[in-house]
Amino acid sequence: MSRLGCPVRHCFGSVLIICMVFLAALSIMALTSIEVSGMGQKMTIAYAQHGGLLTDAESQLIQTEQEVWHQLNTQGLAATVSYWSSVQASGNTSASTATFAELWTQEEFNTAQCGLLFTVHASPASDSGGHALRLSSYWWVCCESRQDCEQASFLSRHRLWQRGSVLLN
C-alpha cells in the first residue's frame, strides 16, 4: 500500500529534498537576522560615539567663548584680537580657535555698527568613519563707537551655532 499516491521507496528521496530546502531557507533567515542584529549594534555604538563627540565639541566651544569674553571684558578688543591672532598663527590645532572679523579694526564709526565679532571653531573630533564632526559658533555684536567696542560695551550680542563634518585625510 502506498501513501499519498506514491510507492514507499520513491517517497523517501522527495521528503529528504523537501527537508533540505526548508533547512536551507531557515539557514538563510538565521544569517539575515544575525546580520540585521549586528547592524543594529553598530548603529547604536556609532550614535553613542557621535553623541559623546558632540558633547565634547560643545564644551570646547563654550570654554573658548568664555575665555574670549573674559579677555574682552578685562583686556579690551585690541589685546584680545592680538592674542587670538598669535594663537592661530602658532598652529595649535588640538584646541578650539577664535577668529575675529575685519569690521572692528575701523578707526571710527559714524553710526552704530553691527556685525560678526568673532568665530569659534572646535577642533575636529574624529569618529570611526572618514569624517570629523566640526562645531562652530558665530558671535554678532552691535556697539555705538570704536571706544565702546574696545571696552566691550556692546549694545547687543547674540550667537549662532553651526554643525558640520569635515573629510579626514
Coordinates of C-alpha atoms in Angstrom, one line a residue:
M1 CA 0.0 0.0 0.0
S2 CA 1.2 3.4 -0.8
R3 CA 0.6 6.7 1.0
L4 CA 0.0 9.9 -0.9
G5 CA -0.2 8.2 -4.1
C6 CA 3.5 7.1 -4.5
P7 CA 5.3 3.9 -3.7
V8 CA 7.1 3.8 -0.3
R9 CA 10.6 3.5 -1.9
H10 CA 10.2 6.6 -4.1
C11 CA 8.8 8.9 -1.4
F12 CA 11.9 8.8 0.8
G13 CA 14.0 10.9 -1.6
S14 CA 11.4 13.6 -2.1
V15 CA 10.9 14.0 1.7
L16 CA 14.7 14.4 2.1
I17 CA 14.8 17.0 -0.7
I18 CA 11.9 19.0 0.8
C19 CA 13.6 18.9 4.3
M20 CA 16.9 20.1 2.7
V21 CA 15.1 23.1 1.0
F22 CA 13.4 24.0 4.3
L23 CA 16.7 23.7 6.2
A24 CA 18.4 26.0 3.6
A25 CA 15.6 28.6 3.9
L26 CA 15.8 28.6 7.7
S27 CA 19.6 28.9 7.5
I28 CA 19.4 32.0 5.2
M29 CA 16.8 33.5 7.5
A30 CA 19.0 33.0 10.5
L31 CA 22.1 34.5 8.8
T32 CA 20.0 37.5 7.8
S33 CA 18.7 38.1 11.3
I34 CA 22.3 37.9 12.6
E35 CA 23.4 40.5 10.1
V36 CA 20.5 42.8 11.0
S37 CA 21.3 42.4 14.7
G38 CA 24.9 43.2 14.1
M39 CA 24.0 46.3 12.0
G40 CA 21.7 47.5 14.8
Q41 CA 24.6 47.2 17.3
K42 CA 26.9 49.1 15.1
M43 CA 24.4 51.9 14.6
T44 CA 23.8 52.1 18.4
I45 CA 27.5 52.3 19.1
A46 CA 28.0 54.9 16.4
Y47 CA 25.1 57.0 17.7
A48 CA 26.6 56.9 21.2
Q49 CA 30.1 57.9 19.9
H50 CA 28.6 60.7 17.9
G51 CA 26.7 62.0 20.9
G52 CA 29.8 61.9 23.0
L53 CA 31.8 63.8 20.3
L54 CA 29.0 66.4 20.0
T55 CA 29.1 67.0 23.8
D56 CA 32.9 67.3 23.8
A57 CA 32.8 69.8 20.9
E58 CA 30.1 71.9 22.6
S59 CA 32.1 72.0 25.8
Q60 CA 35.2 73.1 23.8
L61 CA 33.2 75.9 22.2
I62 CA 31.7 77.1 25.4
Q63 CA 35.0 77.1 27.2
T64 CA 36.7 79.0 24.4
E65 CA 33.8 81.5 24.2
Q66 CA 34.1 82.2 27.9
E67 CA 37.9 82.8 27.5
V68 CA 37.3 85.2 24.7
W69 CA 34.5 87.1 26.5
H70 CA 36.6 87.3 29.7
Q71 CA 39.6 88.7 27.8
L72 CA 37.3 91.2 26.0
N73 CA 35.9 92.4 29.4
T74 CA 39.3 92.7 31.1
Q75 CA 41.9 93.5 28.4
G76 CA 39.8 95.1 25.6
L77 CA 39.2 94.3 22.0
A78 CA 42.6 95.1 20.6
A79 CA 44.6 92.9 23.1
T80 CA 42.1 90.1 22.7
V81 CA 42.3 90.2 18.9
S82 CA 46.1 90.3 19.1
Y83 CA 46.2 87.3 21.5
W84 CA 43.9 85.1 19.4
S85 CA 45.8 86.0 16.2
S86 CA 49.1 84.8 17.7
V87 CA 47.4 81.6 18.9
Q88 CA 46.1 81.0 15.4
A89 CA 49.5 81.7 13.9
S90 CA 51.2 79.2 16.2
G91 CA 49.1 76.4 14.5
N92 CA 47.7 74.8 17.6
T93 CA 45.1 72.6 16.1
S94 CA 44.3 70.5 19.2
A95 CA 42.3 73.3 20.8
S96 CA 39.5 75.5 19.7
T97 CA 40.4 78.6 17.7
A98 CA 38.8 82.0 17.7
T99 CA 39.0 84.3 14.7
F100 CA 37.9 88.0 14.7
A101 CA 36.2 89.8 11.8
E102 CA 37.8 92.7 10.0
L103 CA 34.9 95.1 10.7
W104 CA 36.1 96.0 14.1
T105 CA 39.5 97.3 13.0
Q106 CA 37.9 100.6 11.7
E107 CA 39.1 103.8 13.3
E108 CA 35.7 105.5 14.0
F109 CA 32.1 104.7 13.5
N110 CA 29.7 107.3 12.1
T111 CA 26.7 105.3 13.4
A112 CA 26.2 102.2 15.4
Q113 CA 27.9 99.2 13.9
C114 CA 26.6 95.7 13.9
G115 CA 28.3 92.6 12.6
L116 CA 30.2 89.5 13.2
L117 CA 32.7 90.0 16.0
F118 CA 34.4 86.6 16.2
T119 CA 34.0 83.0 15.3
V120 CA 35.0 79.9 17.4
H121 CA 35.8 76.6 15.7
A122 CA 36.0 73.5 17.9
S123 CA 38.9 71.2 16.9
P124 CA 37.5 68.4 14.7
A125 CA 36.7 65.3 16.7
S126 CA 37.1 62.2 14.5
D127 CA 34.7 59.4 14.8
S128 CA 35.1 55.9 13.4
G129 CA 34.4 56.9 9.8
G130 CA 36.3 59.1 7.4
H131 CA 34.6 62.3 8.6
A132 CA 35.1 64.5 11.6
L133 CA 32.4 66.4 13.5
R134 CA 33.0 70.2 13.5
L135 CA 31.1 72.7 15.5
S136 CA 31.4 76.4 15.2
S137 CA 29.8 79.4 16.8
Y138 CA 29.5 82.9 15.4
W139 CA 29.0 86.0 17.7
W140 CA 27.3 89.1 16.3
V141 CA 27.5 92.3 18.2
C142 CA 26.4 95.9 18.0
C143 CA 28.1 99.0 19.5
E144 CA 27.9 102.7 19.1
S145 CA 31.6 103.7 18.8
R146 CA 35.0 102.2 18.4
Q147 CA 35.7 103.1 22.1
D148 CA 32.6 101.2 23.2
C149 CA 33.7 98.2 21.2
E150 CA 37.2 98.4 22.6
Q151 CA 35.8 98.4 26.2
A152 CA 33.3 95.6 25.3
S153 CA 30.3 97.9 25.9
F154 CA 28.2 96.2 23.3
L155 CA 24.6 97.3 22.6
S156 CA 23.7 93.7 21.9
R157 CA 25.3 90.4 21.2
H158 CA 24.0 87.0 20.1
R159 CA 25.4 83.7 19.0
L160 CA 24.6 81.3 16.1
W161 CA 25.7 77.7 16.2
Q162 CA 26.8 75.7 13.1
R163 CA 27.4 72.0 12.9
G164 CA 29.1 70.2 10.1
S165 CA 31.5 67.5 9.1
V166 CA 35.0 67.6 7.6
L167 CA 36.7 65.0 5.5
L168 CA 39.7 63.4 7.1
N169 CA 42.8 62.7 5.1

